[in-house]
XYZ file of C-alpha atoms in Angstrom:
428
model
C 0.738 -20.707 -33.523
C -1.998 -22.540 -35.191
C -1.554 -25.272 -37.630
C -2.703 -24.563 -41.312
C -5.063 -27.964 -42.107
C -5.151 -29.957 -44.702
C -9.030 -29.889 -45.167
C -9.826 -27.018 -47.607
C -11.034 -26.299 -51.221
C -8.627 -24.782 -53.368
C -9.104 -22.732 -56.521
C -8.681 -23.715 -59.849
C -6.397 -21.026 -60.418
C -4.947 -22.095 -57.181
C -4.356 -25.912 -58.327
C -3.134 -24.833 -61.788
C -0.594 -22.674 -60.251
C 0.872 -24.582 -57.983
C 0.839 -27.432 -60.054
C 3.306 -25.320 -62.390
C 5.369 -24.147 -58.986
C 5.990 -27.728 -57.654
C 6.888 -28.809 -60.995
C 9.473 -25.861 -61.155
C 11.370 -25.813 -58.122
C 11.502 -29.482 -58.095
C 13.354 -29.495 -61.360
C 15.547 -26.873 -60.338
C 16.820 -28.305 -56.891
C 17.510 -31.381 -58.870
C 19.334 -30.195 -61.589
C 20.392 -26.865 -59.999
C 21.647 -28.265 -56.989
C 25.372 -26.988 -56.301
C 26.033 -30.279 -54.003
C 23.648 -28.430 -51.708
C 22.213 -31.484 -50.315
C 24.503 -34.093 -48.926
C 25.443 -37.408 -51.531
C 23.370 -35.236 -54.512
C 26.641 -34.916 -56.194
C 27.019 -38.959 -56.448
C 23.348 -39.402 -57.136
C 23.437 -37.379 -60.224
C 26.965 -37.861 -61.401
C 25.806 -39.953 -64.542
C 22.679 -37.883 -64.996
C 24.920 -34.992 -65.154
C 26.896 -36.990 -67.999
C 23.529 -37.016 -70.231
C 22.893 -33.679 -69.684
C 26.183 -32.978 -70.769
C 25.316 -34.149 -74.141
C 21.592 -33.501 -74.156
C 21.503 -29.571 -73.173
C 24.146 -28.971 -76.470
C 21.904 -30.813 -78.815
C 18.693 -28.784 -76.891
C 20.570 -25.796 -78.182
C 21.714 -26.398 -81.316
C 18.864 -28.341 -82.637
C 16.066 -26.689 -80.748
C 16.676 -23.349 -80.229
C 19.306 -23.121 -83.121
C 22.079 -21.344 -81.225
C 24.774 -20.355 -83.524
C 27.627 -21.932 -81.659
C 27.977 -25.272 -79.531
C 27.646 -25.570 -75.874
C 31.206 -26.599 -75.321
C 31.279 -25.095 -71.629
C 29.619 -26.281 -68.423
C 28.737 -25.414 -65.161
C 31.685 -23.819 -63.388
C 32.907 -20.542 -61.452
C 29.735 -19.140 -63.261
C 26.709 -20.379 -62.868
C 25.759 -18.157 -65.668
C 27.035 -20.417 -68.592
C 24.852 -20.738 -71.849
C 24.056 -24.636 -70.426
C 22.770 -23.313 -67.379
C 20.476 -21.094 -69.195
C 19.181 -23.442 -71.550
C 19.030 -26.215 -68.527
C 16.507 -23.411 -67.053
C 14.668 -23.373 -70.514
C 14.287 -27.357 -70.415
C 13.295 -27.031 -67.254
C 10.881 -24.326 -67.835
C 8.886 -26.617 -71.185
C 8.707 -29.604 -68.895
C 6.906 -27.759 -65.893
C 4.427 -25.890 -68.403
C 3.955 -29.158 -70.323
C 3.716 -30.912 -66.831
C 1.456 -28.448 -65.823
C -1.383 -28.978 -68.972
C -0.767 -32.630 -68.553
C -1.564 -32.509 -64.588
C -4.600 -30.299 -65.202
C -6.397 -32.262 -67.581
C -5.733 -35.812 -65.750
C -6.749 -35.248 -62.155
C -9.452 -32.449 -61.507
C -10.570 -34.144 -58.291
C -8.345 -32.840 -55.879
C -9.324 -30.446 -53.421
C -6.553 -29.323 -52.575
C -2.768 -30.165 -52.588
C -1.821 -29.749 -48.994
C 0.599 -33.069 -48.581
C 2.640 -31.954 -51.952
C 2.669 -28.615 -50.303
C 4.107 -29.671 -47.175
C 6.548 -31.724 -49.057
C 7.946 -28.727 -51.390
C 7.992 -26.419 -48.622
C 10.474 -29.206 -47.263
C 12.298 -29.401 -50.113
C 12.734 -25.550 -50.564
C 13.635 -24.889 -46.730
C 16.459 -27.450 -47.091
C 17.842 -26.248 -50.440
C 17.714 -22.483 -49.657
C 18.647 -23.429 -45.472
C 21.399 -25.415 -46.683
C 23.169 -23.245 -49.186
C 22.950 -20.626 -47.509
C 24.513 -21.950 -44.113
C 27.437 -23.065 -46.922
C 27.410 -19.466 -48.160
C 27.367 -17.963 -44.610
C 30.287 -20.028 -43.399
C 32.710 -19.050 -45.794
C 32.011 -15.566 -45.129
C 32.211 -16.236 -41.145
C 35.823 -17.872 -41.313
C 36.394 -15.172 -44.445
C 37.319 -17.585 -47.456
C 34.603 -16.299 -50.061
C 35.863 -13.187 -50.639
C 40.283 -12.762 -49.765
C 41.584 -9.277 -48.644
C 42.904 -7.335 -51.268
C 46.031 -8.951 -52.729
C 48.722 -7.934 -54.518
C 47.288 -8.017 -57.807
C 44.536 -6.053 -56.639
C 46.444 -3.484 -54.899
C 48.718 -2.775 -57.794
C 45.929 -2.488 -60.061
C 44.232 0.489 -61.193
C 40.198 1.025 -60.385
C 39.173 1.403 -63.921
C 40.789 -2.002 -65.056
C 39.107 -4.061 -62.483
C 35.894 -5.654 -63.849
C 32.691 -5.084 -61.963
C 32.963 -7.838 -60.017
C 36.414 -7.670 -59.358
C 35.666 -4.398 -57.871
C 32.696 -5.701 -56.144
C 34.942 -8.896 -54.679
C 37.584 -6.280 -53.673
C 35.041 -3.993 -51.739
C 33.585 -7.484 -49.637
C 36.961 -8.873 -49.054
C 38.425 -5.743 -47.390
C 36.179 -6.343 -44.181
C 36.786 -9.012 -41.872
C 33.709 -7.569 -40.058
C 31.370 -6.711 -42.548
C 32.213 -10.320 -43.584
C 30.873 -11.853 -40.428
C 27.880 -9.802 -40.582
C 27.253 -11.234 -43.599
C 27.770 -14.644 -42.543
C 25.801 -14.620 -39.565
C 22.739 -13.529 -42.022
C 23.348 -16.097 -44.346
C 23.481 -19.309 -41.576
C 20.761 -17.704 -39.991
C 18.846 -19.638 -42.789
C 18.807 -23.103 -40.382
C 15.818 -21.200 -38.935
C 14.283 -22.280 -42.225
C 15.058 -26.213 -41.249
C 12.029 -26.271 -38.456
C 8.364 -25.383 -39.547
C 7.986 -23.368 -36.230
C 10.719 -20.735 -37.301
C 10.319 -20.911 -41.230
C 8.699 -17.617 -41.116
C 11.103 -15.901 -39.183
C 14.085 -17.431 -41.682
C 12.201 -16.606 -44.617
C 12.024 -13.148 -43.362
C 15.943 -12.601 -42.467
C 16.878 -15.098 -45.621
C 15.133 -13.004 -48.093
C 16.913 -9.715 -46.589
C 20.195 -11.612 -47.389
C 19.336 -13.597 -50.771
C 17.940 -9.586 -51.952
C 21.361 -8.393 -51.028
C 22.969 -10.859 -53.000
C 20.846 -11.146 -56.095
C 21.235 -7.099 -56.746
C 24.865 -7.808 -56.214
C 25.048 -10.164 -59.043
C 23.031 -8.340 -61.000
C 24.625 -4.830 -60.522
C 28.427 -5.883 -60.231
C 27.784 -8.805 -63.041
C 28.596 -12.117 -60.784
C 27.626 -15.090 -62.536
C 24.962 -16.503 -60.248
C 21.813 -14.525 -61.483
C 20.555 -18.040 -61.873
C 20.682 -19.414 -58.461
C 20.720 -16.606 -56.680
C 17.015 -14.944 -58.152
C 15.814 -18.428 -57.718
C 16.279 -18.049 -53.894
C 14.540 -15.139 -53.676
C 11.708 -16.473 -55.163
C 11.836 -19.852 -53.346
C 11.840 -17.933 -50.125
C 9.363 -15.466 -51.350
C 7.108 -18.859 -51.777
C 7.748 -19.697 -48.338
C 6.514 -16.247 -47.148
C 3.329 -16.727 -49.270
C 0.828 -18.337 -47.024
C 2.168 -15.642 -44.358
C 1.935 -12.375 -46.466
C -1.422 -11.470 -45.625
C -1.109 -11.516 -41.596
C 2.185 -9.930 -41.957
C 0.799 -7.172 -44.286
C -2.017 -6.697 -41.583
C 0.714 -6.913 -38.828
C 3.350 -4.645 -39.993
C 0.818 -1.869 -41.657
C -1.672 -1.911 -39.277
C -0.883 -2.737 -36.085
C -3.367 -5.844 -36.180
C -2.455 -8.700 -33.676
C -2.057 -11.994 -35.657
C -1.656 -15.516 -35.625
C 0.959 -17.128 -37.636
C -0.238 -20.607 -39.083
C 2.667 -23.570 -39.103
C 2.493 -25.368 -42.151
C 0.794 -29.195 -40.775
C 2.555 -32.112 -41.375
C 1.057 -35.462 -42.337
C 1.181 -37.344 -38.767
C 3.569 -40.047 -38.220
C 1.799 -42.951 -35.966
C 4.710 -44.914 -35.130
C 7.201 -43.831 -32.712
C 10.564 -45.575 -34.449
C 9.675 -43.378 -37.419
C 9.380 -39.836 -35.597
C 12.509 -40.445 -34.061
C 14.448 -41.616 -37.584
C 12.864 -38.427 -38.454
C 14.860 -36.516 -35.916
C 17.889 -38.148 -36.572
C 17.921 -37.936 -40.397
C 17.430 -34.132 -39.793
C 20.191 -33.719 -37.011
C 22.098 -35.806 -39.448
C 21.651 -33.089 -42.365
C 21.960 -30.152 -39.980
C 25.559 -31.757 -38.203
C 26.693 -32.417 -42.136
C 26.188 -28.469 -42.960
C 27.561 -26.959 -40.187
C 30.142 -29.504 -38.774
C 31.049 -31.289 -41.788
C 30.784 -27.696 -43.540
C 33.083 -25.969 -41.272
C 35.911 -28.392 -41.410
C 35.823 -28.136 -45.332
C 35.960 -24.641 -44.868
C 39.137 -24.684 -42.718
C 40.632 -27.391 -44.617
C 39.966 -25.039 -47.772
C 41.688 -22.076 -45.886
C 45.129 -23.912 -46.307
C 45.161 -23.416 -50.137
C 42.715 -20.445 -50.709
C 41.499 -17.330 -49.013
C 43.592 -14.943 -46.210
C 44.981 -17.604 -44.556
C 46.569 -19.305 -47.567
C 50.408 -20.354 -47.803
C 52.399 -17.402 -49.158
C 55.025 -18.556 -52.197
C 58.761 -17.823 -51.467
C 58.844 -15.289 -53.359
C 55.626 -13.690 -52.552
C 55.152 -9.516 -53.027
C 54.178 -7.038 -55.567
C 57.636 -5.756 -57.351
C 57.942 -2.368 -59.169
C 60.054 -2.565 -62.247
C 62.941 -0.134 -61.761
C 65.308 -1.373 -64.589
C 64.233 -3.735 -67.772
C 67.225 -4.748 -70.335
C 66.551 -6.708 -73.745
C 68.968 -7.875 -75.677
C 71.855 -5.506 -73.483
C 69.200 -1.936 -74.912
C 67.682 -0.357 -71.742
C 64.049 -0.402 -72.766
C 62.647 3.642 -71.213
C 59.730 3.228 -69.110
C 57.143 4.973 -71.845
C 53.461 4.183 -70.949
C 52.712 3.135 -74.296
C 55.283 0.222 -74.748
C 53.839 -3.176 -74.927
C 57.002 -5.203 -74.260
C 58.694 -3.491 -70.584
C 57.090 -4.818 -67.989
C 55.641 -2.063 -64.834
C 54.984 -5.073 -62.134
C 55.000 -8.275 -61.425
C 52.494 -9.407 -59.102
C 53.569 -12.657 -57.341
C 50.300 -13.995 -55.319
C 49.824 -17.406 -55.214
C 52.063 -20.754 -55.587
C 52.545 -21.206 -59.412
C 51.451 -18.129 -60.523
C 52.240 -14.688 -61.394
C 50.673 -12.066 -63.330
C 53.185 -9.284 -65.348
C 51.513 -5.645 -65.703
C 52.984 -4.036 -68.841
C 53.876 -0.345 -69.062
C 50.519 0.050 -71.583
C 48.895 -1.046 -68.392
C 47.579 -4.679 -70.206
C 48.261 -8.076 -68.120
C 48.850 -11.604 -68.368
C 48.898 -14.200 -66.462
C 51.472 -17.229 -65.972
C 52.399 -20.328 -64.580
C 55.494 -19.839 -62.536
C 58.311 -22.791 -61.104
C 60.760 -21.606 -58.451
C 63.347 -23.115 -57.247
C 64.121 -21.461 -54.557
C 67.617 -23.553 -54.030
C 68.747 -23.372 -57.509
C 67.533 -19.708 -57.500
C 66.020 -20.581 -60.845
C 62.161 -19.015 -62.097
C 60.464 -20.769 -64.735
C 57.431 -18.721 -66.304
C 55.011 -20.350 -69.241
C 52.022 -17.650 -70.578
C 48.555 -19.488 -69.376
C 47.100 -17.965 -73.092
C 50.489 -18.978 -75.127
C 52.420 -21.975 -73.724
C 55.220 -21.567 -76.348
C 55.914 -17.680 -74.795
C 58.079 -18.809 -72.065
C 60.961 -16.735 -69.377
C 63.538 -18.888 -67.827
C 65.584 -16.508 -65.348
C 68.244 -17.158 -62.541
C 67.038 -14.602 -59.627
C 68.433 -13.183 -56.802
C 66.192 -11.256 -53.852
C 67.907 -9.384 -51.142
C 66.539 -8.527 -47.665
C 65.898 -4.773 -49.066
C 63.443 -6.347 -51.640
C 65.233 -6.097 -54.417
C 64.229 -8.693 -56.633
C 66.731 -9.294 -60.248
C 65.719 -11.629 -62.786
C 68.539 -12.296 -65.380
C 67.496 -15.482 -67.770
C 65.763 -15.475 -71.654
C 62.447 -15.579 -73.283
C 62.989 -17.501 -76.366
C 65.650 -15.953 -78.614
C 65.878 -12.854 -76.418
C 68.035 -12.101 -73.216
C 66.559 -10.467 -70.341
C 67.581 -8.547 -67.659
C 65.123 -7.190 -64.917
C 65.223 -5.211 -61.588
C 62.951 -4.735 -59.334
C 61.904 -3.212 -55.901
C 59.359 -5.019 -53.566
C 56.799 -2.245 -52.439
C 55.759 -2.310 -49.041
C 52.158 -3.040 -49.106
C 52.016 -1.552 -45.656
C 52.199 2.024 -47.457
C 48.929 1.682 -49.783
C 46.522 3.801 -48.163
C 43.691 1.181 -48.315
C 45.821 -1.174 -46.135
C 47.336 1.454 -43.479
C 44.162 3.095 -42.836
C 42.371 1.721 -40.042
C 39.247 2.435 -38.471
C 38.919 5.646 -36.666
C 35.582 6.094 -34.140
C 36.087 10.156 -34.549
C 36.866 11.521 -37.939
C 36.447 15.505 -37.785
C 36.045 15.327 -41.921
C 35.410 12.853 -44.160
C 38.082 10.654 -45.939
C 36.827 9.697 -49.065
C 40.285 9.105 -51.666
C-alpha cells in the first residue's frame, strides 16, 4: 500500500468543501454522539443541559414552530430537538464555512485536519457499530416474538413493530447481522479502513432503508453513517471503480499520519487505542450480558407470565357475550414483563398497565399507564391447566374473569422449525 502525502495542491472547490465537511461531522459526533465514545456522556452532561433550553428557544423563536420542544432525545432519535439540533448544526458549518474561506486562503491543502477527521469518523462509526453488532451477537436488540406479539394481529402492529418482530425471530440471522456490524473495528487501523468502509457501508445501507421503510426513529444517525463511511471511501473510489469495472490492478493509498518522533508517545498511542478498543468490546460485552438479566430473550419471566384467552368475563354478576364490537370485555391479557401487562379488548384496541402481584397473597394490582385513576384490584387463582381467574373490582364495578393460558408452543410461527427440504413452499 502506498501512503497518500501530505504535499499537494488542493482545489478551491476542494478546500471550500471540505472546510464545510469537517465542520459538519465534527458537530455531529459531538452533539450526536449516543455515548459512542467512552466518558462523552460526562463530558457533555452540562452542555447537554444548555441545549436543553437553547434548541426550544431555536425553535420557537427562530424557526417559529407552532408548539414547544418539550421532548428530548430518547428511544427515537427522531425527536423534533434532534432535528432542529441538525439544523443548528447545519447554520454553524455553512457560516463556519464563509468565515474559514475568507480568513485563510493560503493553505495548500488540508491533509493534517484530514487525517484527524478521518480519525474521528472511523472511531464514531467503528465504535457504534461494534455496540450495535454486539447486541445483535448475544441477541438483546431485537427479543423473539413475545406474547404480546404473538397474540396480536399483523395489521395492528406498526411498521416497526412488524419490522422488530421479523429481526427478532432469528437467532441466526441475528448473528449474521452482528458479525457485520463489529466487523466495523476494521475501521480502527488506517491499513484496513478501506476494507471496513466497504463491509460497514453494506451494513449501515441495510439499516438506514430499514429505518426509513419500516419508520424506526434513527433516520438521523443512521443516514449520517452512511455518509461518514461513504467519506471514508472517497479518496478510494476511483481505484476501486477502475478495480471492480475494469479489471485494472491498483494500489490502495493509506491515509499518512503526521510522524510521531518520540518513542514514549507512539507507544501511549497504542495504548490509548487498545484502551478504546478493550472498552468497546470487553467493557461492551459485559454491559450487554448484564443488560440480558432485565431485557431481551434471556430476561426473568414474571410469576405469572403467559398470554391468557378470555373464556368467561362477568360485570356487575351480567355475563358480558364475547361480540367483536364491545369496548369493555376484555379478549387477552398479555402478561410479558415484571410490572406490566397489556389487556386486548374484544374491538381489538389495547392498553397498557402497570401490574403488582403478590404472588403469596394471590392478590393483582393493575393501574392504566394513560389513566392512573382507572384501576383493577383482583384476588387470582392459576391452576397447573392454565387456568387463570381474576375475581376483584375496578372502581365501583365488580369483576369476574376466566381465562385459559394458550400454549405458545401451538402458534405456527413458534413450532415451525427449519426444514433443509421443503417439496412446496410454506408461505401462511
Amino acid at each position: 500500500m502506498e501512503n497518500q502525502s501530505f504535499d499537494t495542491n488542493w482545489s478551491i472547490l476542494q478546500k471550500i468543501a471540505f472546510r464545510f465537511v469537517f465542520l459538519f461531522f465534527l458537530l455531529f459526533i459531538v452533539f450526536v454522539n449516543n455515548g459512542t465514545y467512552p466518558l462523552w456522556g460526562y463530558l457533555m452532561k452540562y452542555p447537554n443541559e444548555w441545549l436543553h433550553h437553547f434548541i426550544p428557544w431555536v425553535g420557537k423563536k427562530i424557526l417559529h414552530l407552532s408548539y414547544d420542544i418539550t421532548v428530548f432525545t430518547n428511544g427515537s432519535g427522531d425527536t423534533t430537538y434532534d432535528y432542529v439540533i441538525l439544523f443548528v448544526i447545519l447554520v454553524i458549518s455553512l457560516t463556519g464555512t464563509l468565515f474559514w474561506s475568507i480568513v485563510d486562503r493560503r493553505n495548500r491543502n488540508y491533509q493534517m485536519l484530514y487525517y484527524w477527521l478521518t480519525v474521528a469518523i472511523r472511531f464514531y462509526v467503528g465504535l457504534m457499530l461494534i455496540n450495535y453488532g454486539l447486541v445483535k451477537v448475544i441477541k438483546l436488540q431485537f427479543s423473539y416474538p413475545g406474547v404480546y406479539r404473538l397474540g396480536q394481529l399483523y395489521g395492528d402492529s406498526s411498521p416497526m413493530g412488524l419490522a422488530w418482530t421479523f429481526l427478532g425471530f432469528s437467532r441466526g440471522y441475528n448473528l449474521f447481522m452482528g458479525i457485520a456490524e463489529v466487523s466495523a473495528v476494521l475501521l480502527l487501523f488506517r491499513r484496513t479502513m478501506t476494507a471496513g468502509a466497504i463491509i460497514t457501508l453494506m451494513t449501515t445501507a441495510n439499516v438506514m432503508a430499514v429505518n426509513y421503510f419500516y419508520d424506526v426513529p434513527v433516520k438521523i444517525v443512521s443516514t449520517a453513517l452512511v455518509t461518514m463511511t461513504l467519506f471514508l471511501l472517497a479518496h478510494d473510489l476511483e481505484r476501486l471503480v477502475k478495480f471492480l469495472f475494469t479489471g485494472q490492478a491498483v494500489a490502495l493509498p493509506v491515509i499518512q499520519a503526521p510522524e510521531i518522533e518520540r518513542r514514549w508517545l507512539r507507544i501511549a498511542k497504542w495504548i490509548v487505542k487498545g484502551l478504546i478498543l478493550g472498552y468497546a468490546l470487553i467493557y461492551g460485552t459485559i454491559q450487554v450480558l448484564g443488560a440480558r438479566k432485565q431485557y431481551g430473550d434471556q430476561a426473568p419471566k414474571p410469576p405469572l407470565y403467559g398470554l391468557y384467552q378470555v373464556d368467561l368475563f362477568v360485570k356487575n354478576n351480567d355475563t358480558i357475550p364475547p361480540l367483536m364490537t364491545d369496548t369493555i370485555r376484555w379478549n387477552q391479557l398479555a402478561i410479558q414483563w415484571p410490572g406490566s401487562a397489556n389487556i386486548r379488548y374484544m374491538d381489538a384496541h389495547t392498553a397498557r398497565y402497570a401490574t403488582d402481584a403478590d404472588t403469596v397473597a394471590h392478590e393483582l394490582e393493575m393501574t392504566s399507564r394513560s389513566d392512573t385513576t382507572q384501576r383493577y384490584a383482583f384476588q387470582y387463582t392459576l391452576d397447573d391447566s392454565g387456568i387463570f381467574i381474576l375475581n376483584g373490582i375496578q372502581q365501583t364495578d365488580t369483576l369476574l374473569i376466566r381465562m385459559t393460558r394458550k400454549n405458545l408452543q401451538e402458534f405456527e410461527l413458534v413450532k415451525r422449525s427449519f426444514h433443509w427440504i421443503n417439496e412446496y413452499p410454506y408461505n401462511r
